[in-house]
Amino acid sequence: GAGVSQSPSNKVTEKGKDVELRCDPISGHTALYWYRQSLGQGLEFLIYFQGNSAPDKSGLPSDRFSAERTGGSVSTLTIQRTQQEDSAVYLCASSPHMTGTNQPQHFGDGTRLSIL
Amino acid sequence: KQEVTQIPAALSVPEGENLVLNCSFTDSAIYNLQWFRQDPGKGLTSLLLIQSSQREQTSGRLNASLDKSSGRSTLYIAASQPGDSATYLCAPSTGGFKTIFGAGTRLFVKA
Protein backbone atom coordinates (compact mmCIF):
# COMPACT_ATOMS: atom_id res chain seq x y z
CA GLY A 1 0.00 0.00 0.00
CA ALA A 2 0.93 3.65 -0.26
CA GLY A 3 0.97 4.41 3.46
CA VAL A 4 1.81 2.88 6.82
CA SER A 5 -0.67 0.15 7.65
CA GLN A 6 -1.50 -0.94 11.17
CA SER A 7 -3.62 -3.86 12.31
CA PRO A 8 -5.91 -4.39 13.98
CA SER A 9 -7.46 -0.94 14.03
CA ASN A 10 -9.21 -1.76 17.29
CA LYS A 11 -8.47 -4.43 19.89
CA VAL A 12 -10.43 -5.19 23.03
CA THR A 13 -9.03 -7.79 25.39
CA GLU A 14 -9.21 -8.91 28.98
CA LYS A 15 -6.66 -7.94 31.58
CA GLY A 16 -3.85 -10.48 31.73
CA LYS A 17 -4.01 -11.54 28.09
CA ASP A 18 -1.17 -11.03 25.62
CA VAL A 19 -1.69 -8.88 22.52
CA GLU A 20 0.22 -8.40 19.29
CA LEU A 21 0.00 -5.23 17.22
CA ARG A 22 1.26 -5.17 13.65
CA CYS A 23 2.81 -2.42 11.55
CA ASP A 24 3.55 -2.52 7.82
CA PRO A 25 5.79 0.43 6.98
CA ILE A 26 6.03 2.18 3.65
CA SER A 27 8.06 0.08 1.23
CA GLY A 28 11.70 1.13 1.25
CA HIS A 29 11.55 2.96 4.58
CA THR A 30 14.36 1.74 6.78
CA ALA A 31 13.37 3.54 9.99
CA LEU A 32 10.37 2.41 12.01
CA TYR A 33 8.99 3.92 15.23
CA TRP A 34 6.37 2.86 17.77
CA TYR A 35 4.58 5.40 19.97
CA ARG A 36 1.81 5.24 22.53
CA GLN A 37 -0.87 7.91 22.95
CA SER A 38 -2.92 7.62 26.10
CA LEU A 39 -6.22 9.48 26.51
CA GLY A 40 -5.49 13.16 27.01
CA GLN A 41 -1.75 12.60 26.84
CA GLY A 42 0.90 13.40 24.28
CA LEU A 43 2.71 10.81 22.21
CA GLU A 44 5.15 8.67 24.14
CA PHE A 45 8.14 7.20 22.29
CA LEU A 46 8.42 3.43 22.75
CA ILE A 47 11.00 1.98 20.36
CA TYR A 48 12.92 2.81 17.18
CA PHE A 49 14.33 0.46 14.52
CA GLN A 50 16.86 1.56 11.91
CA GLY A 51 17.97 -1.00 9.32
CA ASN A 52 20.02 -3.80 10.86
CA SER A 53 21.17 -1.73 13.83
CA ALA A 54 20.21 -2.63 17.38
CA PRO A 55 16.86 -0.99 18.16
CA ASP A 56 16.56 1.90 20.61
CA LYS A 57 14.30 0.37 23.28
CA SER A 58 14.71 3.16 25.79
CA GLY A 59 11.04 4.12 25.71
CA LEU A 60 9.52 0.73 26.51
CA PRO A 61 7.68 1.21 29.83
CA SER A 62 8.24 -2.27 31.25
CA ASP A 63 9.57 -5.72 30.39
CA ARG A 64 6.03 -6.74 29.43
CA PHE A 65 6.56 -4.75 26.24
CA SER A 66 8.68 -6.04 23.37
CA ALA A 67 8.96 -5.42 19.64
CA GLU A 68 10.45 -7.16 16.67
CA ARG A 69 11.10 -6.16 13.11
CA THR A 70 11.49 -9.07 10.74
CA GLY A 71 13.38 -8.75 7.49
CA GLY A 72 13.70 -5.03 7.96
CA SER A 73 10.06 -4.52 7.12
CA VAL A 74 7.03 -5.59 9.17
CA SER A 75 7.13 -4.92 12.90
CA THR A 76 5.17 -6.48 15.75
CA LEU A 77 4.70 -4.87 19.15
CA THR A 78 3.82 -7.42 21.83
CA ILE A 79 2.36 -6.64 25.23
CA GLN A 80 2.32 -9.53 27.68
CA ARG A 81 -0.03 -9.84 30.67
CA THR A 82 -1.90 -6.68 29.72
CA GLN A 83 -3.03 -4.25 32.40
CA GLN A 84 -5.71 -1.57 32.26
CA GLU A 85 -3.12 1.21 32.10
CA ASP A 86 -1.95 -0.27 28.76
CA SER A 87 -5.17 1.03 27.19
CA ALA A 88 -4.12 3.59 24.59
CA VAL A 89 -3.69 4.18 20.89
CA TYR A 90 -0.49 2.62 19.60
CA LEU A 91 0.93 4.47 16.61
CA CYS A 92 3.56 3.29 14.17
CA ALA A 93 5.58 5.52 11.87
CA SER A 94 8.22 4.95 9.22
CA SER A 95 10.68 7.13 7.39
CA PRO A 96 13.46 6.78 4.86
CA HIS A 97 16.94 7.24 6.25
CA MET A 98 19.58 9.54 4.95
CA THR A 99 22.91 9.79 6.68
CA GLY A 100 23.12 12.74 9.02
CA THR A 101 19.53 13.89 8.74
CA ASN A 102 16.03 12.85 9.60
CA GLN A 103 13.29 12.54 7.08
CA PRO A 104 9.59 13.17 7.79
CA GLN A 105 7.87 10.40 9.66
CA HIS A 106 4.77 8.92 8.06
CA PHE A 107 2.20 7.62 10.52
CA GLY A 108 -0.39 4.90 10.40
CA ASP A 109 -3.86 5.44 11.84
CA GLY A 110 -2.98 3.46 14.95
CA THR A 111 -4.39 0.56 16.91
CA ARG A 112 -6.83 1.50 19.65
CA LEU A 113 -6.23 -0.98 22.48
CA SER A 114 -8.77 -1.34 25.27
CA ILE A 115 -8.08 -3.54 28.27
CA LEU A 116 -11.18 -4.60 30.20
CA LYS B 1 15.88 14.45 29.13
CA GLN B 2 14.11 16.41 26.40
CA GLU B 3 10.93 18.18 27.50
CA VAL B 4 8.64 19.87 25.02
CA THR B 5 6.05 22.51 25.93
CA GLN B 6 3.41 23.86 23.59
CA ILE B 7 1.48 27.04 24.18
CA PRO B 8 -1.42 27.62 24.05
CA ALA B 9 -2.95 24.25 24.90
CA ALA B 10 -6.12 25.21 23.05
CA LEU B 11 -7.11 28.01 20.72
CA SER B 12 -10.40 29.07 19.12
CA VAL B 13 -10.33 31.70 16.38
CA PRO B 14 -12.69 33.01 13.70
CA GLU B 15 -12.00 32.05 10.11
CA GLY B 16 -9.46 34.24 8.35
CA GLU B 17 -7.27 35.05 11.32
CA ASN B 18 -3.51 34.65 11.25
CA LEU B 19 -2.22 32.72 14.25
CA VAL B 20 0.96 31.56 15.93
CA LEU B 21 1.53 28.33 17.80
CA ASN B 22 4.51 28.17 20.13
CA CYS B 23 6.83 25.31 21.04
CA SER B 24 9.76 25.27 23.45
CA PHE B 25 12.20 22.46 24.17
CA THR B 26 14.86 22.01 26.82
CA ASP B 27 17.62 20.17 24.93
CA SER B 28 18.89 22.31 22.05
CA ALA B 29 21.08 19.49 20.65
CA ILE B 30 18.50 18.45 18.10
CA TYR B 31 18.82 17.00 14.60
CA ASN B 32 15.58 18.52 13.41
CA LEU B 33 12.11 19.56 14.47
CA GLN B 34 8.83 18.52 12.91
CA TRP B 35 5.35 19.98 13.10
CA PHE B 36 2.46 17.55 12.72
CA ARG B 37 -1.30 17.81 12.69
CA GLN B 38 -3.55 15.15 14.13
CA ASP B 39 -7.23 14.84 13.29
CA PRO B 40 -9.53 13.03 15.74
CA GLY B 41 -9.16 9.26 15.55
CA LYS B 42 -6.35 9.52 13.03
CA GLY B 43 -2.61 9.26 12.93
CA LEU B 44 -0.30 12.20 12.47
CA THR B 45 0.38 14.07 9.25
CA SER B 46 3.77 15.71 8.87
CA LEU B 47 3.39 19.40 7.97
CA LEU B 48 6.92 20.77 8.04
CA LEU B 49 10.37 19.49 8.95
CA ILE B 50 13.17 21.91 9.80
CA GLN B 51 16.73 20.59 9.88
CA SER B 52 18.91 21.86 12.71
CA SER B 53 20.91 24.01 10.28
CA GLN B 54 17.79 25.77 8.97
CA ARG B 55 15.90 28.74 10.38
CA GLU B 56 12.53 28.22 8.76
CA GLN B 57 10.42 26.20 6.36
CA THR B 58 7.32 27.21 4.42
CA SER B 59 4.52 25.21 2.87
CA GLY B 60 1.53 27.05 1.51
CA ARG B 61 -0.12 29.00 4.33
CA LEU B 62 2.20 27.45 6.92
CA ASN B 63 5.55 28.78 8.06
CA ALA B 64 7.65 27.21 10.80
CA SER B 65 10.67 28.88 12.35
CA LEU B 66 13.39 27.39 14.51
CA ASP B 67 15.65 29.11 17.02
CA LYS B 68 17.73 26.17 18.13
CA SER B 69 19.93 28.05 20.57
CA SER B 70 16.97 29.34 22.56
CA GLY B 71 15.00 26.10 22.25
CA ARG B 72 12.01 27.59 20.44
CA SER B 73 9.94 27.00 17.36
CA THR B 74 6.82 28.68 16.09
CA LEU B 75 4.22 27.57 13.57
CA TYR B 76 2.50 30.42 11.77
CA ILE B 77 -0.81 29.74 10.02
CA ALA B 78 -2.02 32.44 7.66
CA ALA B 79 -5.66 33.09 6.81
CA SER B 80 -6.96 30.21 8.93
CA GLN B 81 -9.80 28.04 7.61
CA PRO B 82 -12.24 25.65 9.33
CA GLY B 83 -10.34 22.76 7.73
CA ASP B 84 -7.31 23.76 9.78
CA SER B 85 -9.11 22.62 12.94
CA ALA B 86 -6.97 19.86 14.45
CA THR B 87 -4.35 19.27 17.11
CA TYR B 88 -0.90 20.55 16.17
CA LEU B 89 2.12 18.76 17.59
CA CYS B 90 5.72 19.91 17.83
CA ALA B 91 8.40 17.19 17.81
CA PRO B 92 12.15 17.74 18.07
CA SER B 93 14.45 14.81 17.36
CA THR B 94 17.63 14.35 19.37
CA GLY B 95 20.48 11.85 19.27
CA GLY B 96 19.60 8.44 17.91
CA PHE B 97 16.68 9.98 16.03
CA LYS B 98 14.48 9.75 19.11
CA THR B 99 11.51 12.06 18.62
CA ILE B 100 9.82 13.65 21.62
CA PHE B 101 6.39 15.17 21.19
CA GLY B 102 4.73 18.06 22.93
CA ALA B 103 1.19 17.67 24.25
CA GLY B 104 -0.13 19.71 21.34
CA THR B 105 -2.26 22.75 20.66
CA ARG B 106 -5.93 22.04 19.92
CA LEU B 107 -7.07 24.52 17.27
CA PHE B 108 -10.67 25.27 16.39
CA VAL B 109 -11.38 27.64 13.52
CA LYS B 110 -14.94 28.91 13.47
CA ALA B 111 -16.69 29.49 10.14
Tab-separated table of C-alpha atoms in Angstrom:
chain	number	residue	atom	x	y	z
A	1	GLY	CA	0.000	0.000	0.000
A	2	ALA	CA	0.927	3.651	-0.263
A	3	GLY	CA	0.969	4.408	3.457
A	4	VAL	CA	1.811	2.875	6.819
A	5	SER	CA	-0.673	0.149	7.646
A	6	GLN	CA	-1.503	-0.942	11.174
A	7	SER	CA	-3.617	-3.856	12.313
A	8	PRO	CA	-5.914	-4.392	13.980
A	9	SER	CA	-7.461	-0.940	14.027
A	10	ASN	CA	-9.207	-1.763	17.288
A	11	LYS	CA	-8.471	-4.428	19.889
A	12	VAL	CA	-10.435	-5.193	23.034
A	13	THR	CA	-9.032	-7.790	25.386
A	14	GLU	CA	-9.212	-8.907	28.977
A	15	LYS	CA	-6.661	-7.942	31.580
A	16	GLY	CA	-3.854	-10.480	31.734
A	17	LYS	CA	-4.005	-11.538	28.087
A	18	ASP	CA	-1.166	-11.034	25.619
A	19	VAL	CA	-1.689	-8.881	22.524
A	20	GLU	CA	0.217	-8.399	19.285
A	21	LEU	CA	0.003	-5.234	17.221
A	22	ARG	CA	1.264	-5.173	13.651
A	23	CYS	CA	2.814	-2.419	11.554
A	24	ASP	CA	3.551	-2.524	7.821
A	25	PRO	CA	5.794	0.428	6.979
A	26	ILE	CA	6.028	2.180	3.646
A	27	SER	CA	8.065	0.085	1.231
A	28	GLY	CA	11.703	1.126	1.253
A	29	HIS	CA	11.547	2.961	4.576
A	30	THR	CA	14.363	1.739	6.779
A	31	ALA	CA	13.367	3.536	9.986
A	32	LEU	CA	10.367	2.409	12.007
A	33	TYR	CA	8.989	3.917	15.227
A	34	TRP	CA	6.372	2.864	17.772
A	35	TYR	CA	4.580	5.404	19.967
A	36	ARG	CA	1.806	5.242	22.532
A	37	GLN	CA	-0.873	7.905	22.947
A	38	SER	CA	-2.922	7.619	26.104
A	39	LEU	CA	-6.218	9.476	26.514
A	40	GLY	CA	-5.492	13.156	27.008
A	41	GLN	CA	-1.751	12.600	26.842
A	42	GLY	CA	0.896	13.396	24.277
A	43	LEU	CA	2.706	10.814	22.206
A	44	GLU	CA	5.149	8.673	24.143
A	45	PHE	CA	8.139	7.202	22.290
A	46	LEU	CA	8.421	3.432	22.747
A	47	ILE	CA	11.004	1.976	20.363
A	48	TYR	CA	12.924	2.811	17.182
A	49	PHE	CA	14.333	0.464	14.524
A	50	GLN	CA	16.862	1.557	11.914
A	51	GLY	CA	17.969	-0.996	9.319
A	52	ASN	CA	20.019	-3.799	10.859
A	53	SER	CA	21.169	-1.731	13.831
A	54	ALA	CA	20.211	-2.634	17.376
A	55	PRO	CA	16.861	-0.994	18.160
A	56	ASP	CA	16.556	1.904	20.606
A	57	LYS	CA	14.300	0.368	23.278
A	58	SER	CA	14.706	3.157	25.787
A	59	GLY	CA	11.037	4.119	25.705
A	60	LEU	CA	9.517	0.732	26.513
A	61	PRO	CA	7.675	1.212	29.828
A	62	SER	CA	8.241	-2.268	31.255
A	63	ASP	CA	9.574	-5.720	30.387
A	64	ARG	CA	6.032	-6.739	29.432
A	65	PHE	CA	6.559	-4.754	26.236
A	66	SER	CA	8.683	-6.039	23.366
A	67	ALA	CA	8.961	-5.422	19.642
A	68	GLU	CA	10.452	-7.162	16.672
A	69	ARG	CA	11.095	-6.163	13.106
A	70	THR	CA	11.493	-9.073	10.743
A	71	GLY	CA	13.384	-8.754	7.485
A	72	GLY	CA	13.701	-5.028	7.957
A	73	SER	CA	10.057	-4.516	7.119
A	74	VAL	CA	7.032	-5.587	9.170
A	75	SER	CA	7.131	-4.923	12.902
A	76	THR	CA	5.170	-6.479	15.754
A	77	LEU	CA	4.697	-4.874	19.155
A	78	THR	CA	3.817	-7.416	21.828
A	79	ILE	CA	2.357	-6.639	25.230
A	80	GLN	CA	2.321	-9.525	27.683
A	81	ARG	CA	-0.028	-9.844	30.665
A	82	THR	CA	-1.896	-6.680	29.716
A	83	GLN	CA	-3.031	-4.255	32.396
A	84	GLN	CA	-5.706	-1.574	32.264
A	85	GLU	CA	-3.121	1.207	32.096
A	86	ASP	CA	-1.945	-0.270	28.765
A	87	SER	CA	-5.166	1.029	27.194
A	88	ALA	CA	-4.116	3.586	24.587
A	89	VAL	CA	-3.695	4.183	20.889
A	90	TYR	CA	-0.489	2.617	19.604
A	91	LEU	CA	0.926	4.465	16.606
A	92	CYS	CA	3.558	3.286	14.169
A	93	ALA	CA	5.577	5.521	11.868
A	94	SER	CA	8.218	4.950	9.224
A	95	SER	CA	10.683	7.132	7.386
A	96	PRO	CA	13.456	6.781	4.857
A	97	HIS	CA	16.942	7.236	6.250
A	98	MET	CA	19.578	9.536	4.950
A	99	THR	CA	22.915	9.792	6.682
A	100	GLY	CA	23.124	12.743	9.020
A	101	THR	CA	19.528	13.891	8.736
A	102	ASN	CA	16.034	12.848	9.599
A	103	GLN	CA	13.285	12.544	7.078
A	104	PRO	CA	9.593	13.174	7.794
A	105	GLN	CA	7.869	10.397	9.660
A	106	HIS	CA	4.772	8.921	8.057
A	107	PHE	CA	2.202	7.624	10.523
A	108	GLY	CA	-0.391	4.898	10.397
A	109	ASP	CA	-3.857	5.442	11.836
A	110	GLY	CA	-2.981	3.461	14.952
A	111	THR	CA	-4.390	0.557	16.909
A	112	ARG	CA	-6.830	1.502	19.649
A	113	LEU	CA	-6.233	-0.975	22.484
A	114	SER	CA	-8.773	-1.336	25.269
A	115	ILE	CA	-8.085	-3.541	28.271
A	116	LEU	CA	-11.175	-4.596	30.202
B	1	LYS	CA	15.881	14.446	29.133
B	2	GLN	CA	14.113	16.415	26.398
B	3	GLU	CA	10.933	18.176	27.505
B	4	VAL	CA	8.638	19.870	25.021
B	5	THR	CA	6.052	22.510	25.929
B	6	GLN	CA	3.405	23.858	23.593
B	7	ILE	CA	1.481	27.043	24.182
B	8	PRO	CA	-1.424	27.616	24.046
B	9	ALA	CA	-2.950	24.252	24.904
B	10	ALA	CA	-6.119	25.207	23.049
B	11	LEU	CA	-7.110	28.010	20.715
B	12	SER	CA	-10.401	29.069	19.124
B	13	VAL	CA	-10.331	31.703	16.385
B	14	PRO	CA	-12.687	33.008	13.702
B	15	GLU	CA	-12.005	32.050	10.108
B	16	GLY	CA	-9.462	34.238	8.347
B	17	GLU	CA	-7.273	35.052	11.324
B	18	ASN	CA	-3.510	34.647	11.252
B	19	LEU	CA	-2.224	32.725	14.247
B	20	VAL	CA	0.961	31.561	15.926
B	21	LEU	CA	1.534	28.330	17.802
B	22	ASN	CA	4.513	28.167	20.127
B	23	CYS	CA	6.829	25.307	21.045
B	24	SER	CA	9.758	25.271	23.454
B	25	PHE	CA	12.196	22.462	24.173
B	26	THR	CA	14.857	22.007	26.825
B	27	ASP	CA	17.616	20.169	24.926
B	28	SER	CA	18.894	22.305	22.049
B	29	ALA	CA	21.079	19.487	20.653
B	30	ILE	CA	18.501	18.452	18.102
B	31	TYR	CA	18.817	17.005	14.602
B	32	ASN	CA	15.580	18.520	13.410
B	33	LEU	CA	12.107	19.563	14.474
B	34	GLN	CA	8.830	18.525	12.912
B	35	TRP	CA	5.352	19.984	13.103
B	36	PHE	CA	2.464	17.550	12.718
B	37	ARG	CA	-1.296	17.809	12.690
B	38	GLN	CA	-3.550	15.149	14.127
B	39	ASP	CA	-7.225	14.844	13.291
B	40	PRO	CA	-9.534	13.035	15.745
B	41	GLY	CA	-9.162	9.264	15.553
B	42	LYS	CA	-6.355	9.515	13.031
B	43	GLY	CA	-2.609	9.258	12.934
B	44	LEU	CA	-0.301	12.200	12.467
B	45	THR	CA	0.380	14.071	9.252
B	46	SER	CA	3.770	15.715	8.872
B	47	LEU	CA	3.394	19.401	7.969
B	48	LEU	CA	6.921	20.771	8.041
B	49	LEU	CA	10.373	19.490	8.952
B	50	ILE	CA	13.169	21.913	9.801
B	51	GLN	CA	16.725	20.592	9.877
B	52	SER	CA	18.906	21.865	12.714
B	53	SER	CA	20.905	24.005	10.282
B	54	GLN	CA	17.794	25.769	8.972
B	55	ARG	CA	15.900	28.743	10.375
B	56	GLU	CA	12.526	28.217	8.761
B	57	GLN	CA	10.423	26.202	6.355
B	58	THR	CA	7.322	27.213	4.418
B	59	SER	CA	4.522	25.212	2.866
B	60	GLY	CA	1.533	27.048	1.505
B	61	ARG	CA	-0.116	29.005	4.335
B	62	LEU	CA	2.195	27.449	6.915
B	63	ASN	CA	5.554	28.779	8.061
B	64	ALA	CA	7.652	27.212	10.797
B	65	SER	CA	10.670	28.876	12.353
B	66	LEU	CA	13.391	27.392	14.512
B	67	ASP	CA	15.655	29.113	17.019
B	68	LYS	CA	17.731	26.174	18.130
B	69	SER	CA	19.935	28.052	20.574
B	70	SER	CA	16.966	29.337	22.560
B	71	GLY	CA	15.001	26.104	22.247
B	72	ARG	CA	12.010	27.589	20.445
B	73	SER	CA	9.939	27.003	17.365
B	74	THR	CA	6.815	28.677	16.087
B	75	LEU	CA	4.216	27.573	13.565
B	76	TYR	CA	2.502	30.425	11.771
B	77	ILE	CA	-0.805	29.743	10.019
B	78	ALA	CA	-2.015	32.441	7.656
B	79	ALA	CA	-5.659	33.089	6.808
B	80	SER	CA	-6.964	30.214	8.930
B	81	GLN	CA	-9.795	28.041	7.608
B	82	PRO	CA	-12.242	25.648	9.329
B	83	GLY	CA	-10.344	22.757	7.730
B	84	ASP	CA	-7.308	23.763	9.776
B	85	SER	CA	-9.112	22.622	12.939
B	86	ALA	CA	-6.975	19.863	14.451
B	87	THR	CA	-4.346	19.266	17.108
B	88	TYR	CA	-0.900	20.546	16.168
B	89	LEU	CA	2.122	18.761	17.588
B	90	CYS	CA	5.720	19.911	17.826
B	91	ALA	CA	8.396	17.187	17.811
B	92	PRO	CA	12.148	17.744	18.065
B	93	SER	CA	14.454	14.811	17.356
B	94	THR	CA	17.632	14.347	19.369
B	95	GLY	CA	20.483	11.854	19.271
B	96	GLY	CA	19.596	8.443	17.912
B	97	PHE	CA	16.675	9.976	16.033
B	98	LYS	CA	14.477	9.746	19.107
B	99	THR	CA	11.508	12.061	18.616
B	100	ILE	CA	9.824	13.654	21.623
B	101	PHE	CA	6.385	15.167	21.192
B	102	GLY	CA	4.729	18.059	22.929
B	103	ALA	CA	1.188	17.669	24.249
B	104	GLY	CA	-0.126	19.713	21.335
B	105	THR	CA	-2.260	22.751	20.665
B	106	ARG	CA	-5.925	22.044	19.916
B	107	LEU	CA	-7.067	24.518	17.275
B	108	PHE	CA	-10.669	25.272	16.394
B	109	VAL	CA	-11.381	27.636	13.519
B	110	LYS	CA	-14.943	28.910	13.471
B	111	ALA	CA	-16.686	29.486	10.139
